[in-house]
XYZ file of C-alpha atoms in Angstrom:
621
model
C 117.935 34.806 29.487
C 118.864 32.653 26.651
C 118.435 28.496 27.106
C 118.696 25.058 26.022
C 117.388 21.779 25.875
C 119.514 19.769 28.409
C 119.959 17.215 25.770
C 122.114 19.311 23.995
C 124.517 19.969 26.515
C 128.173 18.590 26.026
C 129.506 14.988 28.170
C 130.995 16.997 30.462
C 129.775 20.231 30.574
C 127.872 21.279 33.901
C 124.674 22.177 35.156
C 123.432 23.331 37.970
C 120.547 21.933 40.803
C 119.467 22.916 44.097
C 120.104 20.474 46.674
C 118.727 21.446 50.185
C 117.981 24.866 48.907
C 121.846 25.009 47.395
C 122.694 24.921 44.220
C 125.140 22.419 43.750
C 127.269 21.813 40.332
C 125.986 18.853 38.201
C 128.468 16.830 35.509
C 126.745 15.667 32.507
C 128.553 12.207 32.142
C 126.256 10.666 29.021
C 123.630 11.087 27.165
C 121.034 8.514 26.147
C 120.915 5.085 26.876
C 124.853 3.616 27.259
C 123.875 0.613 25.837
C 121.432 -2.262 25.268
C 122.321 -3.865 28.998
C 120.095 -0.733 29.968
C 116.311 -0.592 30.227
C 114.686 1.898 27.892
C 114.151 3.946 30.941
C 117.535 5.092 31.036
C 117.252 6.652 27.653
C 118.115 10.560 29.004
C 120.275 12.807 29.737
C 122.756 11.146 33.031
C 124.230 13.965 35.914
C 126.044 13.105 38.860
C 126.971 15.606 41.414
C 130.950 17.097 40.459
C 131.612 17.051 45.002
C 130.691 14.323 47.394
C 127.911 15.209 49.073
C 128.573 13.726 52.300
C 130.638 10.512 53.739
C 127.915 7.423 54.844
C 128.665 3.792 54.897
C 127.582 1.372 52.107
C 125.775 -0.881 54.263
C 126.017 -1.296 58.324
C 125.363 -5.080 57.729
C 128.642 -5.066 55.979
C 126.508 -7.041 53.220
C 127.330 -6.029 49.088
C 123.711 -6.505 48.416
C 123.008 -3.069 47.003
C 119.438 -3.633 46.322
C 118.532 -3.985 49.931
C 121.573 -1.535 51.024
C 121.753 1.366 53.591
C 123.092 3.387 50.782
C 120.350 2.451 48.076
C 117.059 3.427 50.568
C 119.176 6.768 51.464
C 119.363 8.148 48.030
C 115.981 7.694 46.844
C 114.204 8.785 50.242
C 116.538 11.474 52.277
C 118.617 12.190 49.639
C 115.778 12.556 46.925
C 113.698 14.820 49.355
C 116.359 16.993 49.367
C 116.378 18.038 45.572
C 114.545 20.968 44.303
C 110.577 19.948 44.054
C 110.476 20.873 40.476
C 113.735 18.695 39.754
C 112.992 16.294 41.909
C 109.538 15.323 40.051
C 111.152 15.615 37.044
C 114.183 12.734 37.990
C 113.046 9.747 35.967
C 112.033 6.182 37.305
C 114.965 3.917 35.684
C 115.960 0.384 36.038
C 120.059 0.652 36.364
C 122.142 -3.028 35.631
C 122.912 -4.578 39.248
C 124.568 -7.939 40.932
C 121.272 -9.080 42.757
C 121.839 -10.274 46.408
C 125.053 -10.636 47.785
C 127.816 -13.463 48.393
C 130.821 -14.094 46.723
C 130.485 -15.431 43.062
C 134.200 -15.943 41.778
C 135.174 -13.722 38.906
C 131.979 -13.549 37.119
C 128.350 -12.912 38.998
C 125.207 -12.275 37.931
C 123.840 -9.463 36.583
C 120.069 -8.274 36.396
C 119.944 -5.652 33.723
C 117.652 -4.445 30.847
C 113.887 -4.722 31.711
C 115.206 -6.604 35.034
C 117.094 -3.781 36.129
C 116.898 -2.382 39.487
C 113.936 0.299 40.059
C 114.945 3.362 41.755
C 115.702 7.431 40.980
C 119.016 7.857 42.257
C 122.193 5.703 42.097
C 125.551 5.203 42.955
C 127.875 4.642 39.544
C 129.478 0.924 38.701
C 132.912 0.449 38.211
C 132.262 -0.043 34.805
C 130.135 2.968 34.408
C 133.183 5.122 35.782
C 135.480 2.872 33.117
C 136.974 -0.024 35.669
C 137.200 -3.493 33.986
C 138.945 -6.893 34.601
C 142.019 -6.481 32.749
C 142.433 -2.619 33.648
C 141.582 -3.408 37.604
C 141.542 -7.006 38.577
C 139.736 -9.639 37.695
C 136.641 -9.600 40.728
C 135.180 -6.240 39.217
C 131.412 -6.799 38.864
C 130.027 -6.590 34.948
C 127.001 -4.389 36.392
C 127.069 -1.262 33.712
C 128.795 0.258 30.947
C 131.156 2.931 30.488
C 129.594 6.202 30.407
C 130.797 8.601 27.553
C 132.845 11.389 30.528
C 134.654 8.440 31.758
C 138.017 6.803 30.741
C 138.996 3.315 31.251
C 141.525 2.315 33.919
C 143.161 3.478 37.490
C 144.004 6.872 37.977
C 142.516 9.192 35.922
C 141.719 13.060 36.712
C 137.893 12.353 35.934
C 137.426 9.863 38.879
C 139.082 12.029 41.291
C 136.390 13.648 43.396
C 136.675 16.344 46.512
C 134.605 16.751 49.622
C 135.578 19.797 51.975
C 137.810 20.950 48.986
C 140.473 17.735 49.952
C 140.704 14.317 47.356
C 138.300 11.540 49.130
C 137.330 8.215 48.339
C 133.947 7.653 47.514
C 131.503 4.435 47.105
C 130.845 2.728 43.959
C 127.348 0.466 43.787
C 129.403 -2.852 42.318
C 130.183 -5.703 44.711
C 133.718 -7.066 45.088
C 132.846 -10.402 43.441
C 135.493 -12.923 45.805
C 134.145 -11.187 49.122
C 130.435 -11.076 50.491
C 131.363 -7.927 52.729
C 133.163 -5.820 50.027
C 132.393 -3.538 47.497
C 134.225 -0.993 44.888
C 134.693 2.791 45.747
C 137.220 5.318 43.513
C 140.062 6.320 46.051
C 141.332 9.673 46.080
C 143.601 9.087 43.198
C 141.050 7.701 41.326
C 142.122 4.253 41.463
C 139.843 1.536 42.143
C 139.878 -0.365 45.660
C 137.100 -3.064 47.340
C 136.629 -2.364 51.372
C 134.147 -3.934 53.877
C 130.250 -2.032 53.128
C 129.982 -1.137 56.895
C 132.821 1.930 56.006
C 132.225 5.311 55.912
C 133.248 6.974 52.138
C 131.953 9.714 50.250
C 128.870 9.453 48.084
C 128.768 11.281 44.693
C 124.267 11.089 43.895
C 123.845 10.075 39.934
C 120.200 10.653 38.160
C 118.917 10.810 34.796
C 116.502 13.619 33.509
C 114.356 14.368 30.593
C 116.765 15.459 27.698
C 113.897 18.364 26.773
C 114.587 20.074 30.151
C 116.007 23.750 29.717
C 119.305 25.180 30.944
C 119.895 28.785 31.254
C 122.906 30.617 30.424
C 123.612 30.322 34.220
C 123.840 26.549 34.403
C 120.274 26.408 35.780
C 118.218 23.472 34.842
C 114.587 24.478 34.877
C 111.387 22.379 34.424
C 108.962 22.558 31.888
C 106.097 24.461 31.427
C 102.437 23.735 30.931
C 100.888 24.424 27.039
C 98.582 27.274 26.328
C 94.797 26.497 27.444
C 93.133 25.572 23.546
C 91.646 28.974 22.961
C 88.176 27.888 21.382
C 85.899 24.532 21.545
C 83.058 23.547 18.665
C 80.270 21.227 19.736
C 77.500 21.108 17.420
C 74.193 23.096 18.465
C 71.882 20.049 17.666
C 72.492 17.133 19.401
C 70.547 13.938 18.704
C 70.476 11.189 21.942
C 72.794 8.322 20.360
C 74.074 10.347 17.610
C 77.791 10.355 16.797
C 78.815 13.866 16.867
C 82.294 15.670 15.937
C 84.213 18.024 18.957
C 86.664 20.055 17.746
C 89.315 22.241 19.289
C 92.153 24.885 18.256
C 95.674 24.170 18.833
C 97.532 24.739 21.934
C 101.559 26.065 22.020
C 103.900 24.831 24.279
C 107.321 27.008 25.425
C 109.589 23.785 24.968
C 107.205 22.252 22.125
C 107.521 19.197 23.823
C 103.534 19.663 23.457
C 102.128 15.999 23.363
C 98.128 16.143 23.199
C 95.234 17.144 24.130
C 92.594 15.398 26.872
C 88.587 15.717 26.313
C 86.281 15.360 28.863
C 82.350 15.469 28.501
C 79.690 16.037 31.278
C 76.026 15.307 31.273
C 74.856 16.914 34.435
C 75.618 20.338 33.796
C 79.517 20.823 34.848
C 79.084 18.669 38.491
C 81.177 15.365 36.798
C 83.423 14.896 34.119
C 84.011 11.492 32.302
C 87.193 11.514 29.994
C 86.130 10.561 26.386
C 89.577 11.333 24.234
C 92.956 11.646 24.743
C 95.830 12.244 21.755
C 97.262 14.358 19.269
C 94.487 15.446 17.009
C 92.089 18.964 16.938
C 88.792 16.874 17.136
C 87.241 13.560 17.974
C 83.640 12.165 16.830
C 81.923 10.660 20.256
C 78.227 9.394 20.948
C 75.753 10.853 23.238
C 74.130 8.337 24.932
C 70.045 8.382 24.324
C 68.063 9.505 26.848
C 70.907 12.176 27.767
C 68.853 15.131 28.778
C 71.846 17.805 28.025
C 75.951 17.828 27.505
C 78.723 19.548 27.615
C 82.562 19.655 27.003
C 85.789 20.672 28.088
C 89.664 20.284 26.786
C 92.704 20.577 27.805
C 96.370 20.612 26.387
C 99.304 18.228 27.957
C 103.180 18.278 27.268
C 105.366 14.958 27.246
C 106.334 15.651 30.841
C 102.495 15.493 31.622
C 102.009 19.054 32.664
C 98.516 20.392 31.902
C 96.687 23.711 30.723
C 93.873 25.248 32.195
C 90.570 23.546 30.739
C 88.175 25.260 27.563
C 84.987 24.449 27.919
C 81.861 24.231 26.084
C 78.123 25.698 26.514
C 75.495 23.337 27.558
C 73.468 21.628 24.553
C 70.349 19.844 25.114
C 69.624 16.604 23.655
C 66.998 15.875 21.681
C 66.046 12.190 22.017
C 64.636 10.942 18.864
C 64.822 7.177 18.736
C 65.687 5.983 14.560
C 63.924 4.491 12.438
C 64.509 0.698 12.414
C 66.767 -1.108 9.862
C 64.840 -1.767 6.936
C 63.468 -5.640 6.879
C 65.510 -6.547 4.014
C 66.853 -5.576 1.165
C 66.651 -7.934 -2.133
C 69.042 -7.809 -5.405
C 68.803 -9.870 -8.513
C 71.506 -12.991 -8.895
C 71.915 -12.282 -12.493
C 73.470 -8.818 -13.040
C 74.243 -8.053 -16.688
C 76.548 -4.905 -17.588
C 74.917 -2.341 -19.460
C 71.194 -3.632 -18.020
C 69.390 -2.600 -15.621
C 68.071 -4.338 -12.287
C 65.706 -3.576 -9.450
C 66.644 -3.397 -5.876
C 63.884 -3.837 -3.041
C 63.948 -3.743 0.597
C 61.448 -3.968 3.215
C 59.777 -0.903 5.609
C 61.123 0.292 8.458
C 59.440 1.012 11.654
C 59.923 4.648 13.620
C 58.952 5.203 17.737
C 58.620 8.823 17.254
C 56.235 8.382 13.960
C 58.541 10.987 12.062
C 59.666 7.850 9.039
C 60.511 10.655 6.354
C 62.322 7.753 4.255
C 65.139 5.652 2.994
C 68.803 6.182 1.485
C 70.063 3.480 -0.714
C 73.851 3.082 -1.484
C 75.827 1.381 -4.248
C 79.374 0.118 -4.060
C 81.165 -0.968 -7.308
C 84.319 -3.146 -7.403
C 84.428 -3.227 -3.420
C 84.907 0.468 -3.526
C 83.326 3.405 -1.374
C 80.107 3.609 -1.290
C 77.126 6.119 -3.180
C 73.920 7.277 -2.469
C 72.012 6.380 -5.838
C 68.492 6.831 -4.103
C 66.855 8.770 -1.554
C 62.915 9.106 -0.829
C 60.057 7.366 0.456
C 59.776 4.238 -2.251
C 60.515 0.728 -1.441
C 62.768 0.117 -4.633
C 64.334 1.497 -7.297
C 65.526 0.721 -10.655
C 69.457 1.136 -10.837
C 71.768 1.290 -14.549
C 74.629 -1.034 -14.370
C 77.484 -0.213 -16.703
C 79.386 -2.813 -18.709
C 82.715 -3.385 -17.330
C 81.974 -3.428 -13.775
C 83.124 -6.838 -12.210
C 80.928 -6.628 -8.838
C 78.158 -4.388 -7.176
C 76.686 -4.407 -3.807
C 73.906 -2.351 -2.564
C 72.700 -0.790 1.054
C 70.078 0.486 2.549
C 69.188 2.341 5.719
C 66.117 4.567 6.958
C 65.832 8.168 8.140
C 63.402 10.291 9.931
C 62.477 14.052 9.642
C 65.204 14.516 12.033
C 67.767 12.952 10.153
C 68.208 10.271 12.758
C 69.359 7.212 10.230
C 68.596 3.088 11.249
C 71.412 0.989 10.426
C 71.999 -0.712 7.032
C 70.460 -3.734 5.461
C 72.982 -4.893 3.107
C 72.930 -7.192 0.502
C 76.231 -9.356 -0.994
C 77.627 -8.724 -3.771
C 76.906 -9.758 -7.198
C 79.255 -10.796 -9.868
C 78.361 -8.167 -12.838
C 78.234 -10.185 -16.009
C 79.565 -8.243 -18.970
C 78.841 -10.982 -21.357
C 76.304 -9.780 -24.288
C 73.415 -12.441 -25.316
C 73.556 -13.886 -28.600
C 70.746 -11.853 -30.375
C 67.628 -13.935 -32.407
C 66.575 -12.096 -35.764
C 63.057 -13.252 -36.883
C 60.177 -11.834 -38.529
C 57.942 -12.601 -35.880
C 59.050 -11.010 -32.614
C 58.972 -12.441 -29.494
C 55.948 -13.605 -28.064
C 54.044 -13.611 -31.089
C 50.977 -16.169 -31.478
C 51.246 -17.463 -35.311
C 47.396 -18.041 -35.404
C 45.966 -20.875 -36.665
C 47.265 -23.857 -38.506
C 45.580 -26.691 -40.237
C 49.171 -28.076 -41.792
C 52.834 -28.230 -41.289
C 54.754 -25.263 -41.614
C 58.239 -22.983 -40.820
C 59.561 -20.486 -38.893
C 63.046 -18.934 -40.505
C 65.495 -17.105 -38.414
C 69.451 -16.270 -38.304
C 71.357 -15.602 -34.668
C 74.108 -13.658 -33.971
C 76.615 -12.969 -31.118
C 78.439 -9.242 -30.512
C 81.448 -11.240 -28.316
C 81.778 -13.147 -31.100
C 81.505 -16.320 -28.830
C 80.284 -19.696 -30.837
C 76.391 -19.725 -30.622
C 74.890 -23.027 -29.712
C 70.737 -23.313 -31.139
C 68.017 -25.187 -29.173
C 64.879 -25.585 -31.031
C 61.605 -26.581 -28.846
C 58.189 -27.567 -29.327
C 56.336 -27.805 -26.155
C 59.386 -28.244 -24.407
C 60.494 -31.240 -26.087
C 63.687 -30.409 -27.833
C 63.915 -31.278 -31.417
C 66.748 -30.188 -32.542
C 70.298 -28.780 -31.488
C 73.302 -27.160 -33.497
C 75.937 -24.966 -33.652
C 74.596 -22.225 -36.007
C 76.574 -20.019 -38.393
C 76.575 -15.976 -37.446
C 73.645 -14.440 -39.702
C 72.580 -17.581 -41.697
C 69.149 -18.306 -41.933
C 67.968 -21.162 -40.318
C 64.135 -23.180 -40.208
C 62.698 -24.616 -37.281
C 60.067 -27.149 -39.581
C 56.836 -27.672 -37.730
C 55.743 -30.367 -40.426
C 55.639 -34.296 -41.507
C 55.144 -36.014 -38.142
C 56.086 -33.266 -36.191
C 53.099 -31.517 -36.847
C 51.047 -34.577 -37.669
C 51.833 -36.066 -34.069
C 50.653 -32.504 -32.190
C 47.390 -32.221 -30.753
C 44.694 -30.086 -31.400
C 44.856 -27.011 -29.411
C 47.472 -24.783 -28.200
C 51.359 -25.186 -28.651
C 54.577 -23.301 -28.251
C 57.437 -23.014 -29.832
C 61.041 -21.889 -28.383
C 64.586 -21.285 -30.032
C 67.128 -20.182 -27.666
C 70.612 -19.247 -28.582
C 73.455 -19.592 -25.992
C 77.206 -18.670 -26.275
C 77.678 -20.525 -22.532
C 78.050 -17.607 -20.461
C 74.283 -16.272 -21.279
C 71.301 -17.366 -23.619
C 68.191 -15.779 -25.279
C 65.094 -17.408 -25.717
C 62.826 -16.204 -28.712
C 59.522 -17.836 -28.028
C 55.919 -18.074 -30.036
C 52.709 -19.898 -29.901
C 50.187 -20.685 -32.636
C 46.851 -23.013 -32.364
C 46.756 -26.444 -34.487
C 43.332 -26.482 -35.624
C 43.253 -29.932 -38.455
C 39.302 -31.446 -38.583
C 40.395 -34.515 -41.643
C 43.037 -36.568 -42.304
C 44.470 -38.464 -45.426
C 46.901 -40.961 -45.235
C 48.076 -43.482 -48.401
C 51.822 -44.804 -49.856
C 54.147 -42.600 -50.391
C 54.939 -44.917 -53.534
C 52.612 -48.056 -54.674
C 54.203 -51.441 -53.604
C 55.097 -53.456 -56.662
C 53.891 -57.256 -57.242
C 55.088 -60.220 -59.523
C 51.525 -61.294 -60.196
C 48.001 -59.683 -60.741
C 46.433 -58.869 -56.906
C 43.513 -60.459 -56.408
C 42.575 -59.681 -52.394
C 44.357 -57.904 -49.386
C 43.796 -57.156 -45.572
C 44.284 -54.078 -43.928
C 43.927 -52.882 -40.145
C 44.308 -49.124 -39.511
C 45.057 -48.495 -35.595
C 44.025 -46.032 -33.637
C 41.005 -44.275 -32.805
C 37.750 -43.065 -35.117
C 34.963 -42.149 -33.536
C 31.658 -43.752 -34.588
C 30.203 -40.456 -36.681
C 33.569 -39.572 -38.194
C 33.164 -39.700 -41.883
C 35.543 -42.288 -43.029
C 36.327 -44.268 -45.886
C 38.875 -46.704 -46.866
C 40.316 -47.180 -51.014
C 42.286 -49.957 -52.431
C 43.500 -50.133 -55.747
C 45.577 -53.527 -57.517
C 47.036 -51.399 -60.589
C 48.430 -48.296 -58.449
C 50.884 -47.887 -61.098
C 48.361 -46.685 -63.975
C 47.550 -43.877 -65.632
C 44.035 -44.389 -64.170
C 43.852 -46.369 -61.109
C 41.012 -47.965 -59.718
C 40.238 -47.482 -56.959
C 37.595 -49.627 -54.697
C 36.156 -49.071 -50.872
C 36.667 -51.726 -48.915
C 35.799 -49.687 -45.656
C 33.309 -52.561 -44.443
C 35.964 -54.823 -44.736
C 38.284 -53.150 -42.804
C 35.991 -52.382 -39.749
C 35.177 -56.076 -39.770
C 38.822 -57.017 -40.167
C 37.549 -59.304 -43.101
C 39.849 -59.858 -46.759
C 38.408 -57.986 -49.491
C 38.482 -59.352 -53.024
C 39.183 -56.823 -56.029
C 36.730 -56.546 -58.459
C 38.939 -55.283 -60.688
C 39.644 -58.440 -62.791
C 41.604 -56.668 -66.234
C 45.081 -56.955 -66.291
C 47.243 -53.581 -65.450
C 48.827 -51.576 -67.711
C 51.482 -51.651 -65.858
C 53.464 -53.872 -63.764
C 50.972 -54.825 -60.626
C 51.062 -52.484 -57.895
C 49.268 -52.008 -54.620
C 47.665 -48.675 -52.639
C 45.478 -47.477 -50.359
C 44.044 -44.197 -48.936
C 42.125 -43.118 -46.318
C 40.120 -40.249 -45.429
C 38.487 -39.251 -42.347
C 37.117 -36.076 -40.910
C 35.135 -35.366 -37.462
C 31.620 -35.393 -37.723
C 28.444 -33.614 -35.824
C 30.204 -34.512 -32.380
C 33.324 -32.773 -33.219
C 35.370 -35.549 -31.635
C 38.683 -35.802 -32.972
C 40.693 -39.271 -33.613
C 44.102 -40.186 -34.593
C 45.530 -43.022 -36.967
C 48.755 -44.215 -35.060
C 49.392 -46.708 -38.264
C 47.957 -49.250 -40.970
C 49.415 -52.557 -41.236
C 48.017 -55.639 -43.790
C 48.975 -57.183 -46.813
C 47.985 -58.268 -50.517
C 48.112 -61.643 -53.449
């Protein structure tokens, strides 16, 4: 027997239902919801009954309240009973427009519709469902409704006539008469409207709405829907860890009307004696956890349509559950701040614990850019060295533990670092990094030339112990000197020093660093140029400060005709310990114009203490 979904059926057309085991003919007067005063509810496929059913009065209080009517608590007990059991559980739950309470309210009243509407299964029609309004009837019809699609508007016409016992007869409408507390609407036998007292007897004409995915035969017979097929197979893995998310999967059902809607899973962990729903929707599979300490589970399924019939259940065999605890989440897990593109860097974390003593090891992950994550690592170390390739902007790193039964910890993760892609300005000098220049006993140089691949402008720093001594923007491949000489080297130390030169293009900065020993035992100090005089010099004073210890050899010259070929030169060390004048000896006249000089020398003696000559001061005549 061919059939169809009841949705598709005509305004119109007609169906049939059994009513008290009769079948009685059904007109399909709309489909879907008339419009937005209705609640979503009503969203179906509307029938009311083509005969009266019987005659019954409104209400015997003579009251228009139809919430709280005679008529109202008929039709959705008796009446309702009275439908087909299929049918009947099939009738949807709507809320319908309606003039709450009763009373006269003038030519307008108001109306409770939408969301607000009034609950029930079956209804009487409004006027204006059954096309009555002000200015086609009078002006106290009640704005409870719409017009539904079969009906025309006005008095009168063939669609509102209705029979009972095969003769025309009025029948009730659910609208109040708005100017009168005791009246309310009913169709007459011409199909005209007309308001009489609610304590009346007229004929009753039962409206419902149905599911538009119900079936009608060829016959006129609506039928209700059928259950899906049972899911023919269920997959629940063999091994089961206690607290392990696992994956249950299922094959599809089929449903007659495919109004299939999903599919409910239900586990048990006593062997079949209780189920627990842990899934209900439209998908073949679902991941859920077994709780630890569950000594063994199973599962079952089940296919439902969208008119909530259910198939037969598919169950699953009984798995036991291994209950191995995981490790713990590793202590930590430590990357470096600075990340440089196309380097390398060294993530650590710390060790994991494991109540079952089966630790097997760790898996560490890398995510680039804020992307999915990638195992990089797996084993038993504590670190590992990663590559990181230029051009990356960020990389983050996790880390979780796992035991010989592949029962994981959580993750320690770290935050991410900005990758810098910047390359270092690069330092070209013969001695490499790190190299110790030996020993030196006077001033000296150290040439270089720096260069940077970005072609950023390279700022030079040049150190010595830290102190900076000079700073400039260098030239790309020119040779510079860092000068370890003249009072820089004469104002070092014996002993140990270092030297540094970094190069920096702001974003990064290499440091090229060396160390040598300063080793210098004697010292000699004199005029860089004689000091002229207008006369011949006959005596001077001189005062060197600082420190000589007492067996340093040490001796202090003088000379009054600096500027000769031949100078002479006399010792007037006594005189300058004792801060005493000496006199020259020197008595002949200069060859030259009179000039004035002195020198010192001074080396460490037996002790091997060392001094230092800070400066000489004094004067000549």
């Amino acid at each position: 027997m061919a059939t169809a979904k009841l949705g598709t059926k005509a305004v119109g057309s007609k169906v049939k239902i059994k009513i008290n085991g009769t079948l009685r003919n059904f007109i399909v007067v709309n489909q879907g919801k008339p419009s937005s005063l209705y609640d979503s509810t009503c969203d179906g496929t509307w029938l009311l009954m083509e005969d009266i059913y019987e005659t019954r009065a409104w209400h015997s209080s003579n009251v228009n309240d139809y919430a709280n009517s005679d008529i109202h608590k008929y039709l959705n007990g008796t009446w309702l009973n009275l439908v087909d059991a299929n049918i009947r559980n099939a009738i949807k739950q709507v809320k319908i427009p309606y003039r709450p309470g009763s009373g006269t309210s003038g030519t307008s009243g108001t109306v409770n519709s939408g969301a607000n509407g009034l609950s029930c299964k079956v209804f009487l029609l409004s006027d204006r469902e059954v096309g009555y309004t002000k200015t086609n009837v009078n002006q106290y019809i009640c704005d409870d409704g719409a017009k539904l699609a079969y009906f025309q508007d006005g008095n009168g016409t063939a669609e509102k006539i209705a029979k009972y016992n095969g003769s025309a007869t009025d029948w009730w409408l659910r609208s109040p008469v708005l100017n009168y507390s005791t009246n309310s609407w009913y169709c007459n036998s011409g199909g005209s409207a007309n308001g009489n007292g609610c304590a009346s007897t007229y004929g009753i004409r039962p409206a419902f709405i149905l599911p538009s995915d119900l079936l009608v035969s060829d016959d006129g017979s609506v039928s209700t829907n059928t259950a899906p097929t049972t899911p023919a197979t269920i997959n629940v893995p063999t091994t089961i860890n206690g607290g392990d998310n696992i994956t249950v999967s299922w094959s599809a059902s089929t449903d007659a009307e495919n109004n299939l809607e999903g599919y409910e899973l239900e586990r048990s962990t006593n062997g079949g004696s209780s189920w627990n729903n842990v899934y209900k929707g439209n998908a073949t599979s679902t991941t859920n956890t077994v709780p630890f300490g569950t000594e063994s589970v199973m599962y079952r399924v089940r296919a439902y349509d969208a008119q909530g019939l259910y198939s037969s259940y598919k169950s699953s065999n009984q798995v036991t559950v291994v209950n191995n605890q995981p490790p713990s989440v590793p202590a930590s897990i430590t990357v470096p701040n600075e990340v440089l593109g196309g380097g390398s860097l060294t993530v650590t974390w710390g060790v994991s614990t494991d109540s079952d003593g089966n630790l097997s090891g760790y898996a560490l992950e890398r995510q680039v850019d804020g992307g999915a994550w990638t195992e990089v690592f797996r084993g038993n170390a504590l670190n590992f060295t990663d590559t990181i390739t230029r051009g990356w902007a960020s990389v983050a790193y996790r880390v979780r533990a796992y035991d010989t039964r592949t029962a994981y910890s959580g993750y320690a993760t770290s935050e991410a670092r900005t990758v810098n892609n910047n390359t270092p300005p690069a330092i070209t000098c013969a001695s490499p990094t790190g190299t110790d220049l030996g020993t030196k006993t006077e001033g000296f140089t150290v040439g270089y030339s720096v260069n940077d691949p970005d072609g950023d402008t390279i700022t030079v720093k040049e150190r010595v112990d830290g102190a900076e001594k000079r700073s400039f923007t260098a030239t790309p491949d020119a040779q510079n000197t860092l000068a370890v000489d003249g009072d820089t080297f004469m104002q070092l130390l014996n002993g140990p020093h270092a030297l540094e030169i970094t190069a920096s293009d702001g974003k990064a900065a290499t440091a090229h660093k060396l160390t040598f020993t300063k080793s210098v035992t004697s010292a000699f100090v004199t005029l860089e140029a004689p000091m002229e005089a207008d006369a011949p010099i006959t005596i001077c004073v001189l005062s060197v400060i600082g420190f000589i210890p007492a067996d340093a050899e040490y001796t202090v010259e003088v000379t009054n005709n600096a500027l000769d070929d031949n100078p002479t030169w006399e010792d007037c060390t006594t005189a300058v310990k004792t801060g005493a004048n000496y006199i020259f000896e020197h008595k002949d006249a200069p060859t030259n114009t009179p000039a004035f000089n002195f020198r010192i020398n001074a080396s460490r003696g037996t002790s091997g203490e060392g001094g230092y000559i800070t400066s000489v001061q004094g004067g000549f005549q």
